[in-house]
JSON list of C-alpha atoms in Angstrom, two decimals:
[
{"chain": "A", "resi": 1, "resn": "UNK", "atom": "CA", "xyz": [0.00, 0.00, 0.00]},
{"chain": "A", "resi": 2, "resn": "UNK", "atom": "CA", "xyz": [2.77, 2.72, 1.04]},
{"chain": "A", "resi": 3, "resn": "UNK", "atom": "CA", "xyz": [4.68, 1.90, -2.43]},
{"chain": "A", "resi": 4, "resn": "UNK", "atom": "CA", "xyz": [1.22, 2.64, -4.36]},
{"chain": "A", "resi": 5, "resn": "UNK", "atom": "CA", "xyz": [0.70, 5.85, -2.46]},
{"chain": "A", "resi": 6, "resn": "UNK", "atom": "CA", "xyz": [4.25, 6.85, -3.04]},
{"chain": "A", "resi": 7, "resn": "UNK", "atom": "CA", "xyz": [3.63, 6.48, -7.02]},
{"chain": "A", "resi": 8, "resn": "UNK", "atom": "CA", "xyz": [0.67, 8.30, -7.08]},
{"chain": "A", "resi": 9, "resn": "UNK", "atom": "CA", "xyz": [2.63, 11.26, -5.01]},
{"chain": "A", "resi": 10, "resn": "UNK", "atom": "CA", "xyz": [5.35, 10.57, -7.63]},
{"chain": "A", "resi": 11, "resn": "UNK", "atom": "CA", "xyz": [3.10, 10.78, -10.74]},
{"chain": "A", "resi": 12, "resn": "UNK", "atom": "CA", "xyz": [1.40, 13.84, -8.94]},
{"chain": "A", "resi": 13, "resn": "UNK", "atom": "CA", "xyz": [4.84, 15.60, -9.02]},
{"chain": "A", "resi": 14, "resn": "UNK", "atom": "CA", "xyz": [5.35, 15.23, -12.33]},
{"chain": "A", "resi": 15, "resn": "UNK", "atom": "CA", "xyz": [2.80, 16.31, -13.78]},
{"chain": "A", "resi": 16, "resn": "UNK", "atom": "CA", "xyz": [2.45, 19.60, -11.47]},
{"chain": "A", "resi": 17, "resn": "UNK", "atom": "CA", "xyz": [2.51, 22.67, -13.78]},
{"chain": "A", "resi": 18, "resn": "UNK", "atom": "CA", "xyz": [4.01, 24.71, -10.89]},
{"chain": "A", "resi": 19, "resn": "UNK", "atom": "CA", "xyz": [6.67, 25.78, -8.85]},
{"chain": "A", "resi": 20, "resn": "UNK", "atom": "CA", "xyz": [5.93, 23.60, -5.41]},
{"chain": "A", "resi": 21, "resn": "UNK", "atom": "CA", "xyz": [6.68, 25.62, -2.20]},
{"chain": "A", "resi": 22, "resn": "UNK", "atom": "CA", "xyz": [9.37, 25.05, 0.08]},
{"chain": "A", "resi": 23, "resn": "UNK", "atom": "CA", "xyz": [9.61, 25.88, 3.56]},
{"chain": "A", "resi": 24, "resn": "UNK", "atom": "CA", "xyz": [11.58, 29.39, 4.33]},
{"chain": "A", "resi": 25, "resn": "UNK", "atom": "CA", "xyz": [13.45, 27.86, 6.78]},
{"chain": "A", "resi": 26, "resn": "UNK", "atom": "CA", "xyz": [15.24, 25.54, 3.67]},
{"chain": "A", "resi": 27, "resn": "UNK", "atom": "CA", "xyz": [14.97, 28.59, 1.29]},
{"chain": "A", "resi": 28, "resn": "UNK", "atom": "CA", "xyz": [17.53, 30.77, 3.89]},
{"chain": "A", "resi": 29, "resn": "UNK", "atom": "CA", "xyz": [19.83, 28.30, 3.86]},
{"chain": "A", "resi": 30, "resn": "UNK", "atom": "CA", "xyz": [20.34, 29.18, -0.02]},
{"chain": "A", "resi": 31, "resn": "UNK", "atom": "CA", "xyz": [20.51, 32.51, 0.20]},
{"chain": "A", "resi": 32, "resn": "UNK", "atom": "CA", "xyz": [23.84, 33.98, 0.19]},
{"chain": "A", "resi": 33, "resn": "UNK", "atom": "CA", "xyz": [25.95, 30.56, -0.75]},
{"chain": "A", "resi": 34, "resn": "UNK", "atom": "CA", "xyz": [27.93, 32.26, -3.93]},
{"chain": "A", "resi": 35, "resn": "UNK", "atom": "CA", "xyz": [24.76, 32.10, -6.23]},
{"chain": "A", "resi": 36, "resn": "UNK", "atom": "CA", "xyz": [22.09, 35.06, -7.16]},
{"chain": "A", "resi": 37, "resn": "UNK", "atom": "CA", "xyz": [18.70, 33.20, -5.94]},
{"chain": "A", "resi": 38, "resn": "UNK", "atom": "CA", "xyz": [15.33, 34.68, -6.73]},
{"chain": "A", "resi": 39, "resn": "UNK", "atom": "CA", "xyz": [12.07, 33.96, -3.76]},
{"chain": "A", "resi": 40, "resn": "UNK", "atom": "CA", "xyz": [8.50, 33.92, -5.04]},
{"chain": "A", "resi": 41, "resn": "UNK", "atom": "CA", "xyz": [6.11, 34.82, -2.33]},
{"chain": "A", "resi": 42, "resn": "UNK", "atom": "CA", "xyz": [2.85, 34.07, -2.70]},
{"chain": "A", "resi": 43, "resn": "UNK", "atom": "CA", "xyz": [0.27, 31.17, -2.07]},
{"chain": "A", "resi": 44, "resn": "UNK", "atom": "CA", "xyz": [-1.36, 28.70, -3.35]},
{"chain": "A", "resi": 45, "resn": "UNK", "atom": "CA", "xyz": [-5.16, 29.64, -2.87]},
{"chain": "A", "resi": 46, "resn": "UNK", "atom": "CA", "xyz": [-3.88, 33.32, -5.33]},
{"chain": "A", "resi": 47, "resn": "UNK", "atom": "CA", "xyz": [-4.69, 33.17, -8.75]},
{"chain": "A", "resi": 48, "resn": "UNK", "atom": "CA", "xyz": [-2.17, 35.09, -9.67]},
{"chain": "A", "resi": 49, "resn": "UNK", "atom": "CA", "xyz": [0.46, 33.60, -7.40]},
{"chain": "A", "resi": 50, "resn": "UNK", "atom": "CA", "xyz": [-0.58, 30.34, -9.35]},
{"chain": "A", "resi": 51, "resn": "UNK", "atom": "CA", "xyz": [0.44, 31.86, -12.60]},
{"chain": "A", "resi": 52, "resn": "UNK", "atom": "CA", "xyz": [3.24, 32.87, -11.42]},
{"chain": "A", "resi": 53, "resn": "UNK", "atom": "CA", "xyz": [4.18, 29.48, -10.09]},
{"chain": "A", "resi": 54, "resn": "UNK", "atom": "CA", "xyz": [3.31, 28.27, -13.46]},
{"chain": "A", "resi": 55, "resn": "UNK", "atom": "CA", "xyz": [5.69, 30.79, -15.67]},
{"chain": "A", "resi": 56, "resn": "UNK", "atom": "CA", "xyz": [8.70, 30.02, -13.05]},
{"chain": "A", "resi": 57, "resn": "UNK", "atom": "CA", "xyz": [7.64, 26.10, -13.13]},
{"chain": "A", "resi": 58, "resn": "UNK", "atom": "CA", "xyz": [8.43, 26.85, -17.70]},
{"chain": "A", "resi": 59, "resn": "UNK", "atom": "CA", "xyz": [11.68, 28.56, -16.97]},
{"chain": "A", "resi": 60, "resn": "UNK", "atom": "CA", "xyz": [12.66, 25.85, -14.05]},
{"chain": "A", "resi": 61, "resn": "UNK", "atom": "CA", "xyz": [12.17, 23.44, -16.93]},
{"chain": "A", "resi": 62, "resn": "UNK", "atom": "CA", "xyz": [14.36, 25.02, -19.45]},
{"chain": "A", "resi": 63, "resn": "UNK", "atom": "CA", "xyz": [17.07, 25.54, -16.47]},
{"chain": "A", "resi": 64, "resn": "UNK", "atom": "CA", "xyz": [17.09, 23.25, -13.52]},
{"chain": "A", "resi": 65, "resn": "UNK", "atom": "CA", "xyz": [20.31, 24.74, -12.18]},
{"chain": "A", "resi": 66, "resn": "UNK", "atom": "CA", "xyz": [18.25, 28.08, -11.58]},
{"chain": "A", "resi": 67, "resn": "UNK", "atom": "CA", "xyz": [17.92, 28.71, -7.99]},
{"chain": "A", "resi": 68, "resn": "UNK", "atom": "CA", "xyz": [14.36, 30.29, -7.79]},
{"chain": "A", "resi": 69, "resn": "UNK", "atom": "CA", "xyz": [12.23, 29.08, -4.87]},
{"chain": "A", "resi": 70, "resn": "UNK", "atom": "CA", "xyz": [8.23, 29.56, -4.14]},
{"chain": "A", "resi": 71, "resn": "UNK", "atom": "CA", "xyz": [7.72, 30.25, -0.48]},
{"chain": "A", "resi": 72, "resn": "UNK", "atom": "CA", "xyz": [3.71, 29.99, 0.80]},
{"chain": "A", "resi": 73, "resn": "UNK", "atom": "CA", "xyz": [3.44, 33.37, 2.84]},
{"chain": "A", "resi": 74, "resn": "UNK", "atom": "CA", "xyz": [-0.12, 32.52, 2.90]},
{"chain": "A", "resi": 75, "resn": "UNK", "atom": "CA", "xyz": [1.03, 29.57, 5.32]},
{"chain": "A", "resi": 76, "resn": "UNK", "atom": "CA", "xyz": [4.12, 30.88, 6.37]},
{"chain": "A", "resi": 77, "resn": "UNK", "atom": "CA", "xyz": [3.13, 34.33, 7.96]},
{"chain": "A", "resi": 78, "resn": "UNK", "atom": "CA", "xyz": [6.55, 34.75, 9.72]},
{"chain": "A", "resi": 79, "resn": "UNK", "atom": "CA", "xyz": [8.02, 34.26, 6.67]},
{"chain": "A", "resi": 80, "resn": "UNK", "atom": "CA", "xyz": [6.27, 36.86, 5.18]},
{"chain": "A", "resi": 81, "resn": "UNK", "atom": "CA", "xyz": [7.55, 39.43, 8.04]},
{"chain": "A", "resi": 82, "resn": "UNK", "atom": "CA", "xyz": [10.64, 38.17, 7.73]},
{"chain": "A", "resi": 83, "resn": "UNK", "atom": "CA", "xyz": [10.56, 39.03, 3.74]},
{"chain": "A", "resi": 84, "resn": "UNK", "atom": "CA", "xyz": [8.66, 41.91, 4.56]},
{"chain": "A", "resi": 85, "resn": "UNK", "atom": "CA", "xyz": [6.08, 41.12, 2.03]},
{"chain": "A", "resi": 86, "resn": "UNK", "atom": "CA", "xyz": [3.17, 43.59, 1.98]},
{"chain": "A", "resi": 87, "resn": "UNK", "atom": "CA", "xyz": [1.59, 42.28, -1.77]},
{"chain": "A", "resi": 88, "resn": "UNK", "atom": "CA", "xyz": [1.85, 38.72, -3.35]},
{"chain": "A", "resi": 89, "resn": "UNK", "atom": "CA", "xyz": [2.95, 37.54, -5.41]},
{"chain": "A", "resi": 90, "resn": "UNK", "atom": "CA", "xyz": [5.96, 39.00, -4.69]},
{"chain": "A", "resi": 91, "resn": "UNK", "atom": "CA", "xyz": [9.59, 38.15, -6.53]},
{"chain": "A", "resi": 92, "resn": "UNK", "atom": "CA", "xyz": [12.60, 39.07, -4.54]},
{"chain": "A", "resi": 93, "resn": "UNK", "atom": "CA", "xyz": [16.13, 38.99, -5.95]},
{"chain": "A", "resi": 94, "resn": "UNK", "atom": "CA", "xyz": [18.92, 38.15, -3.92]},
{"chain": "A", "resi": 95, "resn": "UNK", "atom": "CA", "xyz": [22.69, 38.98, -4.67]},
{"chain": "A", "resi": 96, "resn": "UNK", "atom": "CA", "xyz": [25.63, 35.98, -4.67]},
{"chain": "A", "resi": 97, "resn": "UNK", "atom": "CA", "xyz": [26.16, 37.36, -0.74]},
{"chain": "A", "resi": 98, "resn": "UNK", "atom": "CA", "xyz": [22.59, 37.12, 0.25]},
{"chain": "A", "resi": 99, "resn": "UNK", "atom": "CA", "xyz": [21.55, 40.81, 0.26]},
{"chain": "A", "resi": 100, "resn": "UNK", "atom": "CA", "xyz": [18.39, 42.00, -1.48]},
{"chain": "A", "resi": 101, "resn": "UNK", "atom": "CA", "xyz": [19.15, 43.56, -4.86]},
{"chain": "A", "resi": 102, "resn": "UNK", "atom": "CA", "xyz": [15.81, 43.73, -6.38]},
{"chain": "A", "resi": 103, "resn": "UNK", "atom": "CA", "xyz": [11.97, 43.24, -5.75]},
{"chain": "A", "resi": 104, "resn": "UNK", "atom": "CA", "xyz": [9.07, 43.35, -7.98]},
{"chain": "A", "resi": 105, "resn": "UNK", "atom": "CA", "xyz": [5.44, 43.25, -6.66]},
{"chain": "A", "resi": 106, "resn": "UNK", "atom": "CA", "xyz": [2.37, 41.00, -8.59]},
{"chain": "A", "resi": 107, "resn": "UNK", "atom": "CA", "xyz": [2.71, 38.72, -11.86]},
{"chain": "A", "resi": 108, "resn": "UNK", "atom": "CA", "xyz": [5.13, 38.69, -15.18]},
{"chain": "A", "resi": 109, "resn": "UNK", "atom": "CA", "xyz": [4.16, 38.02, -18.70]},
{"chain": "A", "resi": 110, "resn": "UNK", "atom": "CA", "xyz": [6.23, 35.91, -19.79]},
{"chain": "A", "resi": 111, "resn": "UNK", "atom": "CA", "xyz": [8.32, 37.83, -21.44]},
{"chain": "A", "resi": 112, "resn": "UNK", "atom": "CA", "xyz": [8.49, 40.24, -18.67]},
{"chain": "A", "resi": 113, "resn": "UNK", "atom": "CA", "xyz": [9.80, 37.06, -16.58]},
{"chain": "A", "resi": 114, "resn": "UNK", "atom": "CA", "xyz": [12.74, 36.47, -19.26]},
{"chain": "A", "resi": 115, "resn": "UNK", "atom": "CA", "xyz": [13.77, 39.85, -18.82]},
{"chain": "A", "resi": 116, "resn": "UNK", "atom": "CA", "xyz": [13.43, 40.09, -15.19]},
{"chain": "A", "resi": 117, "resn": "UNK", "atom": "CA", "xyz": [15.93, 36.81, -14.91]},
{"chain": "A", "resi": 118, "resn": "UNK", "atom": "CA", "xyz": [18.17, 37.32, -17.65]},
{"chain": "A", "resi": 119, "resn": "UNK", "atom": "CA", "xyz": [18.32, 41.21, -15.92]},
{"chain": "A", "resi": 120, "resn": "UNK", "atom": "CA", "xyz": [20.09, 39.35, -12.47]},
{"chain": "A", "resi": 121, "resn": "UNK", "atom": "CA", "xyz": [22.07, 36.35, -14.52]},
{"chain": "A", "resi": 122, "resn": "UNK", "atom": "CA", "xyz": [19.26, 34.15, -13.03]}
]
């Protein structure tokens, strides 16, 4: 039984059309370690976080080595203070040495996404 409901989780995984969330706590740890890493805030019940997770889930697929994570203020309200997130979705850029160089409030075309990460080398 646990090896069927693992392959159903599996199969559910792979066919998600969106960035998944992560906990902050694991997100922190990657900020700052030598590579520019870009946080989505948002949640999963927005609409337009949900597009949002979609367009990064496109560009995570064309580079896998992009370090772009989707953090779930809307479950993670600490998180969101911590971020100091007033809007979602929110994207926030951070530099190689983990200091915010850039932050850009609600949802990309996706063009405006290609420019946006090509913008920081992301």
């Amino acid at each position: 039984m646990f090896k069927f409901i693992s392959l159903v989780a599996l199969c559910a995984s792979l066919y998600s059309a969106e960035l998944q969330p992560r906990p902050y706590a694991l997100v922190k740890q990657e900020i700052g370690k030598g590579q520019v890493v870009m946080v989505e805030a948002g949640s999963t019940m927005c609409s337009a976080c949900k597009e949002m997770g979609e367009l990064l889930y496109s560009e995570m697929k064309i580079n896998p080595k992009r370090k772009i994570y989707f953090v779930n203020v809307g479950e993670e309200r600490d998180a969101a203070r911590a971020m100091k997130v007033q809007m979602i979705p929110t994207q926030i850029v951070y530099d190689k040495n983990g200091k915010e160089i850039d932050r850009h409030i609600g949802g990309f075309t996706t063009e405006g996404l290609k420019r946006f990460l090509a913008k920081h080398k992301i």
